[in-house]
Amino acid sequence: MLLPELKERQRQGDPIKVGIVGAGQMGEGLVAQMEGMVGMRAFVVCDVVPGRAAEVLVSAGVKPELIVETDDPDVGIQAVADGRRVATTTPDVAWLAPVDITVEATGIPDVGAWVAYQAILHRRHVMQMNVEADATVGYLLRRMADSAGVVYTLTSGDEPGATMELFDFAASLGFEVICAGKGKNNPLDRSATPESVADHAAEQNMNPKMLASFVDGTKTMVEMTSFANAVGFVPDVPGMHGPTVSPADLATTFVPRSEGGILESTGVVEYGRGVAPGVFVVFRTEHPKLVRDLEYLSMGPGPYWALYRPYHLTSLETPHSIARAVLRNETVIATTTPPTAESVAVAKRELAEGETIDGLGGFTVYGFIETAEAARAGNMLPLGLAPGATLTRRVAEGEVITRDAVEVDESLAIVHLRRLQDMQLGWD
């Protein structure tokens, strides 16, 4: 139970101090959720848009007189030490100030990698809500955090973390997990752009780039890449199958073909249309007494069974993961062994020589999951290295972009961190 520990922090007048980089939809929800809790508060909020961080704090219920707006790290550090809140456009304050944990919530791969790297160097726990960065350099960041004696983790509020909780439950009980995955709640359109989804994004009060990254499949591919790397799973086929299913179909669909399902192998990641916003695992056991009990408990006839969680609460659930990291040094999910999957960049349309790739959910590329082995063998460009890269030759629509077809943006921290990760793995 976390509540008694949080109440004790509140009683001592020492709430968990959180620094947040990124005050968009995820960051805003996180700040508001923490303001209604005991024992935890956002003490630093950073956003690149001037005034945005202060607006988010005020909308969460923080009194304006308690907020210090500054881009001077020294002023921000002192403000937090004095128990005041800081609104800034300077991310450094989120790890230089005396906070307990730094949260990365921008969704921009390079920013996510840089923020986590800096926070770890300054011995701050890291809550990585930027799964795009984690899928690219999460292995390196976790190793760095271990060396620094801090926690690097994704949140239980996002699909990888929510899936991990089901996986850990089943695997720790000795069941064989056949498949793990998530639902996708948008029709798959690989060509989706911010323009094509603009009206729908406005209706949902969403950033059109974010929505485009959902619709074109990028988010699903990246999320399952992070999960696969954390547990050593792989996609069953490039891009995964992604059938339309219901919760009742999970245990008969995501099973081997020899048993009437769609899978060529086991120990794989998948997604299903029709079960969003949920996550699931499919497991099996051959022990007759366990089979008997599962049938008695109305889990179905077997020989495969599914655990299904019909929700994930994104930023609203993240405070639980923050508390686990700070109070107990617990990791929800992170990659501790060599990655087994990779999200690679695929051209949304024909791309010309000299053209620059834009950000995820943009107009040029979408993400596509492959095994790490296949990605290395094919010299495929990791998706997190694609933004800012310049094409050195024409790339056809639907073609996987290879590393030798681009010049990556050498100014990006994620490029150099990925090189370091590849060197550590002997993949360079």
GROMACS .gro file of C-alpha atoms in nm:
model
  428
    1MET     CA    1   0.000   0.000   0.000
    2LEU     CA    2   0.135   0.339  -0.102
    3LEU     CA    3  -0.114   0.558   0.080
    4PRO     CA    4   0.035   0.517   0.432
    5GLU     CA    5   0.380   0.607   0.301
    6LEU     CA    6   0.246   0.911   0.118
    7LYS     CA    7   0.054   1.019   0.427
    8GLU     CA    8   0.374   0.995   0.630
    9ARG     CA    9   0.558   1.218   0.382
   10GLN     CA   10   0.272   1.465   0.409
   11ARG     CA   11   0.276   1.448   0.790
   12GLN     CA   12   0.648   1.522   0.793
   13GLY     CA   13   0.596   1.822   0.567
   14ASP     CA   14   0.820   1.658   0.308
   15PRO     CA   15   0.608   1.565   0.007
   16ILE     CA   16   0.773   1.392  -0.287
   17LYS     CA   17   0.908   1.676  -0.502
   18VAL     CA   18   0.859   1.620  -0.872
   19GLY     CA   19   1.023   1.803  -1.162
   20ILE     CA   20   0.836   1.775  -1.493
   21VAL     CA   21   0.965   1.852  -1.840
   22GLY     CA   22   0.679   1.891  -2.085
   23ALA     CA   23   0.346   2.051  -1.992
   24GLY     CA   24   0.134   1.921  -2.277
   25GLN     CA   25  -0.161   1.689  -2.234
   26MET     CA   26   0.036   1.431  -2.033
   27GLY     CA   27   0.225   1.679  -1.817
   28GLU     CA   28  -0.084   1.885  -1.747
   29GLY     CA   29  -0.281   1.581  -1.633
   30LEU     CA   30   0.005   1.468  -1.410
   31VAL     CA   31   0.032   1.807  -1.235
   32ALA     CA   32  -0.342   1.820  -1.174
   33GLN     CA   33  -0.353   1.465  -1.039
   34MET     CA   34  -0.068   1.521  -0.794
   35GLU     CA   35  -0.220   1.844  -0.663
   36GLY     CA   36  -0.515   1.645  -0.532
   37MET     CA   37  -0.300   1.382  -0.361
   38VAL     CA   38  -0.127   1.361  -0.026
   39GLY     CA   39   0.251   1.342  -0.008
   40MET     CA   40   0.340   1.447  -0.364
   41ARG     CA   41   0.356   1.772  -0.558
   42ALA     CA   42   0.496   1.915  -0.882
   43PHE     CA   43   0.764   2.159  -0.770
   44VAL     CA   44   0.914   2.230  -1.112
   45VAL     CA   45   0.719   2.244  -1.439
   46CYS     CA   46   0.904   2.320  -1.761
   47ASP     CA   47   0.759   2.384  -2.104
   48VAL     CA   48   0.913   2.542  -2.411
   49VAL     CA   49   0.609   2.770  -2.455
   50PRO     CA   50   0.652   3.080  -2.233
   51GLY     CA   51   0.380   3.103  -1.971
   52ARG     CA   52   0.252   2.752  -2.030
   53ALA     CA   53   0.408   2.599  -1.717
   54ALA     CA   54   0.258   2.865  -1.489
   55GLU     CA   55  -0.079   2.824  -1.658
   56VAL     CA   56  -0.072   2.449  -1.588
   57LEU     CA   57   0.018   2.499  -1.222
   58VAL     CA   58  -0.257   2.754  -1.169
   59SER     CA   59  -0.515   2.538  -1.348
   60ALA     CA   60  -0.420   2.252  -1.113
   61GLY     CA   61  -0.504   2.470  -0.813
   62VAL     CA   62  -0.166   2.613  -0.713
   63LYS     CA   63  -0.197   2.964  -0.576
   64PRO     CA   64  -0.026   3.216  -0.809
   65GLU     CA   65   0.168   3.373  -0.521
   66LEU     CA   66   0.343   3.038  -0.464
   67ILE     CA   67   0.472   3.021  -0.823
   68VAL     CA   68   0.809   3.158  -0.926
   69GLU     CA   69   0.841   3.211  -1.301
   70THR     CA   70   1.208   3.211  -1.396
   71ASP     CA   71   1.456   3.084  -1.652
   72ASP     CA   72   1.745   3.137  -1.413
   73PRO     CA   73   1.842   2.795  -1.270
   74ASP     CA   74   1.984   2.950  -0.953
   75VAL     CA   75   1.658   3.131  -0.882
   76GLY     CA   76   1.463   2.815  -0.950
   77ILE     CA   77   1.684   2.606  -0.723
   78GLN     CA   78   1.638   2.849  -0.436
   79ALA     CA   79   1.263   2.869  -0.495
   80VAL     CA   80   1.223   2.492  -0.459
   81ALA     CA   81   1.445   2.495  -0.149
   82ASP     CA   82   1.207   2.757  -0.007
   83GLY     CA   83   0.905   2.535  -0.076
   84ARG     CA   84   0.775   2.733  -0.372
   85ARG     CA   85   0.681   2.608  -0.720
   86VAL     CA   86   0.881   2.690  -1.029
   87ALA     CA   87   0.747   2.753  -1.380
   88THR     CA   88   1.020   2.770  -1.641
   89THR     CA   89   1.124   2.715  -2.000
   90THR     CA   90   1.466   2.591  -1.880
   91PRO     CA   91   1.463   2.212  -1.831
   92ASP     CA   92   1.782   2.215  -1.621
   93VAL     CA   93   1.582   2.325  -1.317
   94ALA     CA   94   1.395   1.991  -1.327
   95TRP     CA   95   1.713   1.809  -1.222
   96LEU     CA   96   1.929   2.084  -1.068
   97ALA     CA   97   1.668   2.182  -0.810
   98PRO     CA   98   1.629   1.962  -0.499
   99VAL     CA   99   1.361   1.737  -0.646
  100ASP     CA  100   1.322   1.365  -0.581
  101ILE     CA  101   1.248   1.263  -0.938
  102THR     CA  102   1.250   1.409  -1.289
  103VAL     CA  103   0.962   1.324  -1.523
  104GLU     CA  104   1.008   1.343  -1.900
  105ALA     CA  105   0.677   1.406  -2.076
  106THR     CA  106   0.756   1.583  -2.404
  107GLY     CA  107   0.715   1.293  -2.648
  108ILE     CA  108   1.013   1.421  -2.849
  109PRO     CA  109   1.277   1.143  -2.869
  110ASP     CA  110   1.583   1.366  -2.851
  111VAL     CA  111   1.449   1.572  -2.563
  112GLY     CA  112   1.346   1.258  -2.379
  113ALA     CA  113   1.691   1.107  -2.412
  114TRP     CA  114   1.870   1.429  -2.310
  115VAL     CA  115   1.650   1.497  -2.008
  116ALA     CA  116   1.686   1.141  -1.877
  117TYR     CA  117   2.062   1.147  -1.935
  118GLN     CA  118   2.106   1.474  -1.748
  119ALA     CA  119   1.879   1.373  -1.463
  120ILE     CA  120   2.073   1.050  -1.414
  121LEU     CA  121   2.405   1.239  -1.418
  122HIS     CA  122   2.264   1.455  -1.138
  123ARG     CA  123   2.147   1.145  -0.950
  124ARG     CA  124   1.777   1.204  -0.986
  125HIS     CA  125   1.531   0.921  -1.032
  126VAL     CA  126   1.378   0.931  -1.381
  127MET     CA  127   1.017   0.868  -1.476
  128GLN     CA  128   1.034   0.822  -1.852
  129MET     CA  129   0.695   0.896  -2.007
  130ASN     CA  130   0.868   0.940  -2.342
  131VAL     CA  131   0.847   0.587  -2.478
  132GLU     CA  132   0.996   0.702  -2.809
  133ALA     CA  133   1.324   0.782  -2.634
  134ASP     CA  134   1.312   0.462  -2.430
  135ALA     CA  135   1.264   0.243  -2.738
  136THR     CA  136   1.580   0.399  -2.885
  137VAL     CA  137   1.823   0.430  -2.592
  138GLY     CA  138   1.640   0.284  -2.293
  139TYR     CA  139   1.896   0.006  -2.244
  140LEU     CA  140   2.178   0.259  -2.208
  141LEU     CA  141   1.978   0.486  -1.978
  142ARG     CA  142   1.883   0.198  -1.749
  143ARG     CA  143   2.249   0.088  -1.723
  144MET     CA  144   2.352   0.444  -1.643
  145ALA     CA  145   2.083   0.473  -1.376
  146ASP     CA  146   2.193   0.149  -1.216
  147SER     CA  147   2.551   0.278  -1.201
  148ALA     CA  148   2.433   0.607  -1.049
  149GLY     CA  149   2.217   0.433  -0.789
  150VAL     CA  150   1.890   0.580  -0.913
  151VAL     CA  151   1.574   0.444  -1.072
  152TYR     CA  152   1.502   0.472  -1.444
  153THR     CA  153   1.153   0.352  -1.526
  154LEU     CA  154   0.853   0.386  -1.753
  155THR     CA  155   0.512   0.443  -1.600
  156SER     CA  156   0.242   0.190  -1.522
  157GLY     CA  157  -0.002   0.438  -1.674
  158ASP     CA  158   0.116   0.376  -2.030
  159GLU     CA  159   0.064   0.051  -2.219
  160PRO     CA  160   0.414  -0.096  -2.172
  161GLY     CA  161   0.393  -0.052  -1.795
  162ALA     CA  162   0.033  -0.170  -1.770
  163THR     CA  163   0.116  -0.476  -1.980
  164MET     CA  164   0.421  -0.541  -1.763
  165GLU     CA  165   0.206  -0.565  -1.452
  166LEU     CA  166  -0.002  -0.841  -1.613
  167PHE     CA  167   0.309  -1.013  -1.747
  168ASP     CA  168   0.481  -1.007  -1.410
  169PHE     CA  169   0.168  -1.142  -1.241
  170ALA     CA  170   0.142  -1.438  -1.479
  171ALA     CA  171   0.512  -1.514  -1.521
  172SER     CA  172   0.591  -1.490  -1.150
  173LEU     CA  173   0.322  -1.751  -1.085
  174GLY     CA  174   0.501  -1.986  -1.322
  175PHE     CA  175   0.264  -1.962  -1.616
  176GLU     CA  176   0.413  -1.957  -1.965
  177VAL     CA  177   0.331  -1.624  -2.127
  178ILE     CA  178   0.269  -1.683  -2.496
  179CYS     CA  179   0.186  -1.331  -2.607
  180ALA     CA  180   0.151  -0.985  -2.455
  181GLY     CA  181   0.008  -0.674  -2.609
  182LYS     CA  182  -0.227  -0.379  -2.622
  183GLY     CA  183  -0.534  -0.254  -2.794
  184LYS     CA  184  -0.537   0.005  -3.072
  185ASN     CA  185  -0.839   0.234  -3.074
  186ASN     CA  186  -0.782   0.422  -3.400
  187PRO     CA  187  -0.824   0.282  -3.752
  188LEU     CA  188  -0.477   0.212  -3.893
  189ASP     CA  189  -0.382   0.462  -4.164
  190ARG     CA  190  -0.009   0.461  -4.237
  191SER     CA  191  -0.043   0.782  -4.439
  192ALA     CA  192  -0.202   0.986  -4.158
  193THR     CA  193  -0.060   1.337  -4.112
  194PRO     CA  194  -0.139   1.629  -3.882
  195GLU     CA  195  -0.343   1.777  -4.165
  196SER     CA  196  -0.550   1.465  -4.234
  197VAL     CA  197  -0.644   1.423  -3.865
  198ALA     CA  198  -0.673   1.793  -3.780
  199ASP     CA  199  -1.053   1.802  -3.751
  200HIS     CA  200  -1.065   1.489  -3.536
  201ALA     CA  201  -0.781   1.622  -3.320
  202ALA     CA  202  -0.970   1.947  -3.264
  203GLU     CA  203  -1.281   1.754  -3.159
  204GLN     CA  204  -1.076   1.564  -2.901
  205ASN     CA  205  -0.872   1.868  -2.794
  206MET     CA  206  -0.553   1.684  -2.895
  207ASN     CA  207  -0.228   1.783  -3.057
  208PRO     CA  208  -0.273   1.674  -3.423
  209LYS     CA  209   0.082   1.534  -3.434
  210MET     CA  210   0.006   1.315  -3.134
  211LEU     CA  211  -0.313   1.190  -3.292
  212ALA     CA  212  -0.136   1.125  -3.624
  213SER     CA  213   0.123   0.913  -3.441
  214PHE     CA  214  -0.162   0.705  -3.300
  215VAL     CA  215  -0.345   0.665  -3.629
  216ASP     CA  216  -0.037   0.583  -3.840
  217GLY     CA  217   0.056   0.308  -3.593
  218THR     CA  218   0.380   0.464  -3.472
  219LYS     CA  219   0.277   0.482  -3.108
  220THR     CA  220   0.167   0.119  -3.101
  221MET     CA  221   0.491   0.002  -3.261
  222VAL     CA  222   0.708   0.204  -3.022
  223GLU     CA  223   0.515   0.098  -2.712
  224MET     CA  224   0.543  -0.269  -2.797
  225THR     CA  225   0.911  -0.223  -2.879
  226SER     CA  226   0.977  -0.095  -2.527
  227PHE     CA  227   0.778  -0.378  -2.372
  228ALA     CA  228   0.944  -0.642  -2.589
  229ASN     CA  229   1.290  -0.517  -2.495
  230ALA     CA  230   1.203  -0.524  -2.125
  231VAL     CA  231   1.102  -0.891  -2.126
  232GLY     CA  232   1.297  -1.032  -2.421
  233PHE     CA  233   0.999  -1.079  -2.654
  234VAL     CA  234   0.990  -1.011  -3.029
  235PRO     CA  235   0.721  -0.926  -3.285
  236ASP     CA  236   0.576  -1.243  -3.436
  237VAL     CA  237   0.593  -1.084  -3.782
  238PRO     CA  238   0.724  -0.743  -3.893
  239GLY     CA  239   0.469  -0.485  -3.782
  240MET     CA  240   0.274  -0.746  -3.580
  241HIS     CA  241  -0.060  -0.892  -3.693
  242GLY     CA  242  -0.308  -0.649  -3.535
  243PRO     CA  243  -0.634  -0.845  -3.584
  244THR     CA  244  -0.976  -0.728  -3.478
  245VAL     CA  245  -1.062  -0.905  -3.153
  246SER     CA  246  -1.280  -0.885  -2.844
  247PRO     CA  247  -1.167  -0.964  -2.490
  248ALA     CA  248  -1.333  -1.304  -2.526
  249ASP     CA  249  -1.124  -1.379  -2.838
  250LEU     CA  250  -0.780  -1.311  -2.690
  251ALA     CA  251  -0.711  -1.664  -2.567
  252THR     CA  252  -0.807  -1.821  -2.899
  253THR     CA  253  -0.650  -1.562  -3.132
  254PHE     CA  254  -0.307  -1.484  -2.990
  255VAL     CA  255  -0.200  -1.849  -2.977
  256PRO     CA  256  -0.001  -2.072  -3.217
  257ARG     CA  257  -0.147  -2.152  -3.558
  258SER     CA  258  -0.126  -2.519  -3.467
  259GLU     CA  259  -0.380  -2.445  -3.192
  260GLY     CA  260  -0.613  -2.242  -3.417
  261GLY     CA  261  -0.460  -1.900  -3.358
  262ILE     CA  262  -0.252  -1.659  -3.568
  263LEU     CA  263   0.096  -1.685  -3.417
  264GLU     CA  264   0.397  -1.840  -3.584
  265SER     CA  265   0.590  -1.847  -3.257
  266THR     CA  266   0.553  -1.774  -2.885
  267GLY     CA  267   0.708  -1.513  -2.659
  268VAL     CA  268   0.580  -1.235  -2.884
  269VAL     CA  269   0.422  -0.890  -2.870
  270GLU     CA  270   0.101  -0.800  -3.049
  271TYR     CA  271  -0.184  -0.553  -3.071
  272GLY     CA  272  -0.553  -0.596  -3.130
  273ARG     CA  273  -0.822  -0.368  -3.266
  274GLY     CA  274  -1.133  -0.374  -3.054
  275VAL     CA  275  -0.976  -0.410  -2.709
  276ALA     CA  276  -0.848  -0.055  -2.663
  277PRO     CA  277  -0.765   0.110  -2.431
  278GLY     CA  278  -0.684  -0.222  -2.266
  279VAL     CA  279  -0.376  -0.443  -2.241
  280PHE     CA  280  -0.350  -0.821  -2.222
  281VAL     CA  281  -0.135  -1.129  -2.182
  282VAL     CA  282  -0.213  -1.480  -2.300
  283PHE     CA  283  -0.065  -1.767  -2.099
  284ARG     CA  284  -0.080  -2.142  -2.069
  285THR     CA  285  -0.018  -2.423  -1.824
  286GLU     CA  286  -0.032  -2.799  -1.872
  287HIS     CA  287  -0.057  -2.895  -1.505
  288PRO     CA  288  -0.392  -3.074  -1.469
  289LYS     CA  289  -0.470  -2.931  -1.126
  290LEU     CA  290  -0.404  -2.575  -1.244
  291VAL     CA  291  -0.612  -2.636  -1.556
  292ARG     CA  292  -0.892  -2.761  -1.330
  293ASP     CA  293  -0.875  -2.452  -1.109
  294LEU     CA  294  -0.864  -2.208  -1.400
  295GLU     CA  295  -1.171  -2.369  -1.548
  296TYR     CA  296  -1.346  -2.361  -1.210
  297LEU     CA  297  -1.259  -1.991  -1.175
  298SER     CA  298  -1.439  -1.918  -1.503
  299MET     CA  299  -1.120  -1.832  -1.689
  300GLY     CA  300  -1.226  -2.044  -1.985
  301PRO     CA  301  -1.167  -2.396  -2.109
  302GLY     CA  302  -0.797  -2.359  -2.198
  303PRO     CA  303  -0.542  -2.470  -2.297
  304TYR     CA  304  -0.473  -2.093  -2.320
  305TRP     CA  305  -0.607  -1.819  -2.096
  306ALA     CA  306  -0.602  -1.441  -2.113
  307LEU     CA  307  -0.558  -1.170  -1.853
  308TYR     CA  308  -0.713  -0.846  -1.973
  309ARG     CA  309  -0.704  -0.502  -1.817
  310PRO     CA  310  -0.959  -0.280  -1.991
  311TYR     CA  311  -0.794   0.055  -1.914
  312HIS     CA  312  -0.472   0.245  -1.863
  313LEU     CA  313  -0.488   0.589  -1.706
  314THR     CA  314  -0.173   0.744  -1.861
  315SER     CA  315  -0.057   1.049  -1.664
  316LEU     CA  316  -0.335   1.015  -1.406
  317GLU     CA  317  -0.189   0.682  -1.296
  318THR     CA  318   0.175   0.788  -1.314
  319PRO     CA  319   0.194   0.920  -0.954
  320HIS     CA  320   0.177   0.559  -0.831
  321SER     CA  321   0.487   0.476  -1.038
  322ILE     CA  322   0.660   0.792  -0.913
  323ALA     CA  323   0.589   0.692  -0.552
  324ARG     CA  324   0.721   0.341  -0.610
  325ALA     CA  325   1.043   0.479  -0.756
  326VAL     CA  326   1.106   0.738  -0.484
  327LEU     CA  327   0.979   0.554  -0.177
  328ARG     CA  328   1.083   0.199  -0.265
  329ASN     CA  329   1.341   0.225  -0.545
  330GLU     CA  330   1.108   0.013  -0.758
  331THR     CA  331   1.109  -0.004  -1.136
  332VAL     CA  332   0.781  -0.059  -1.322
  333ILE     CA  333   0.946  -0.148  -1.650
  334ALA     CA  334   1.287  -0.091  -1.810
  335THR     CA  335   1.523  -0.274  -2.043
  336THR     CA  336   1.795  -0.461  -1.855
  337THR     CA  337   1.911  -0.704  -2.126
  338PRO     CA  338   2.017  -0.645  -2.489
  339PRO     CA  339   1.718  -0.518  -2.689
  340THR     CA  340   1.525  -0.774  -2.891
  341ALA     CA  341   1.302  -0.537  -3.090
  342GLU     CA  342   1.344  -0.211  -3.280
  343SER     CA  343   1.104   0.048  -3.416
  344VAL     CA  344   1.236   0.155  -3.754
  345ALA     CA  345   1.146   0.444  -3.986
  346VAL     CA  346   0.933   0.382  -4.296
  347ALA     CA  347   0.853   0.644  -4.560
  348LYS     CA  348   0.491   0.767  -4.557
  349ARG     CA  349   0.532   0.894  -4.911
  350GLU     CA  350   0.809   0.917  -5.166
  351LEU     CA  351   1.092   1.115  -5.011
  352ALA     CA  352   1.339   1.304  -5.227
  353GLU     CA  353   1.715   1.326  -5.192
  354GLY     CA  354   1.798   1.624  -4.971
  355GLU     CA  355   1.464   1.619  -4.788
  356THR     CA  356   1.467   1.640  -4.408
  357ILE     CA  357   1.263   1.398  -4.199
  358ASP     CA  358   1.025   1.573  -3.961
  359GLY     CA  359   0.905   1.457  -3.619
  360LEU     CA  360   0.700   1.153  -3.529
  361GLY     CA  361   0.335   1.189  -3.621
  362GLY     CA  362   0.446   1.418  -3.903
  363PHE     CA  363   0.443   1.410  -4.282
  364THR     CA  364   0.740   1.191  -4.372
  365VAL     CA  365   0.775   0.866  -4.173
  366TYR     CA  366   0.594   0.621  -3.952
  367GLY     CA  367   0.726   0.363  -3.708
  368PHE     CA  368   0.732  -0.010  -3.775
  369ILE     CA  369   0.841  -0.283  -3.533
  370GLU     CA  370   1.103  -0.538  -3.636
  371THR     CA  371   1.320  -0.778  -3.443
  372ALA     CA  372   1.644  -0.611  -3.337
  373GLU     CA  373   1.829  -0.881  -3.529
  374ALA     CA  374   1.644  -0.806  -3.853
  375ALA     CA  375   1.689  -0.432  -3.806
  376ARG     CA  376   2.065  -0.471  -3.767
  377ALA     CA  377   2.093  -0.713  -4.057
  378GLY     CA  378   1.898  -0.475  -4.281
  379ASN     CA  379   2.085  -0.165  -4.157
  380MET     CA  380   1.745  -0.013  -4.077
  381LEU     CA  381   1.724   0.336  -3.930
  382PRO     CA  382   1.596   0.338  -3.570
  383LEU     CA  383   1.288   0.556  -3.556
  384GLY     CA  384   1.424   0.771  -3.274
  385LEU     CA  385   1.718   0.878  -3.493
  386ALA     CA  386   1.498   0.979  -3.787
  387PRO     CA  387   1.382   1.332  -3.688
  388GLY     CA  388   1.615   1.590  -3.842
  389ALA     CA  389   1.792   1.336  -4.065
  390THR     CA  390   1.855   1.435  -4.427
  391LEU     CA  391   1.794   1.190  -4.713
  392THR     CA  392   2.099   1.114  -4.926
  393ARG     CA  393   1.892   0.933  -5.188
  394ARG     CA  394   1.530   0.894  -5.297
  395VAL     CA  395   1.321   0.663  -5.081
  396ALA     CA  396   1.001   0.509  -5.212
  397GLU     CA  397   0.668   0.522  -5.029
  398GLY     CA  398   0.648   0.228  -4.787
  399GLU     CA  399   1.023   0.163  -4.799
  400VAL     CA  400   1.214   0.107  -4.477
  401ILE     CA  401   1.475   0.381  -4.450
  402THR     CA  402   1.826   0.248  -4.402
  403ARG     CA  403   2.107   0.415  -4.212
  404ASP     CA  404   2.309   0.465  -4.528
  405ALA     CA  405   2.018   0.654  -4.689
  406VAL     CA  406   2.041   0.944  -4.443
  407GLU     CA  407   2.276   1.179  -4.269
  408VAL     CA  408   2.151   1.197  -3.911
  409ASP     CA  409   2.141   1.525  -3.721
  410GLU     CA  410   2.468   1.525  -3.528
  411SER     CA  411   2.344   1.798  -3.297
  412LEU     CA  412   2.099   1.557  -3.133
  413ALA     CA  413   2.193   1.393  -2.804
  414ILE     CA  414   1.996   1.080  -2.891
  415VAL     CA  415   2.222   1.018  -3.191
  416HIS     CA  416   2.532   1.009  -2.973
  417LEU     CA  417   2.365   0.813  -2.695
  418ARG     CA  418   2.251   0.552  -2.945
  419ARG     CA  419   2.605   0.521  -3.077
  420LEU     CA  420   2.725   0.466  -2.723
  421GLN     CA  421   2.453   0.206  -2.666
  422ASP     CA  422   2.546   0.024  -2.987
  423MET     CA  423   2.912   0.027  -2.886
  424GLN     CA  424   2.828  -0.122  -2.547
  425LEU     CA  425   2.627  -0.393  -2.716
  426GLY     CA  426   2.893  -0.458  -2.980
  427TRP     CA  427   2.648  -0.352  -3.249
  428ASP     CA  428   2.855  -0.068  -3.393
   0.00000   0.00000   0.00000
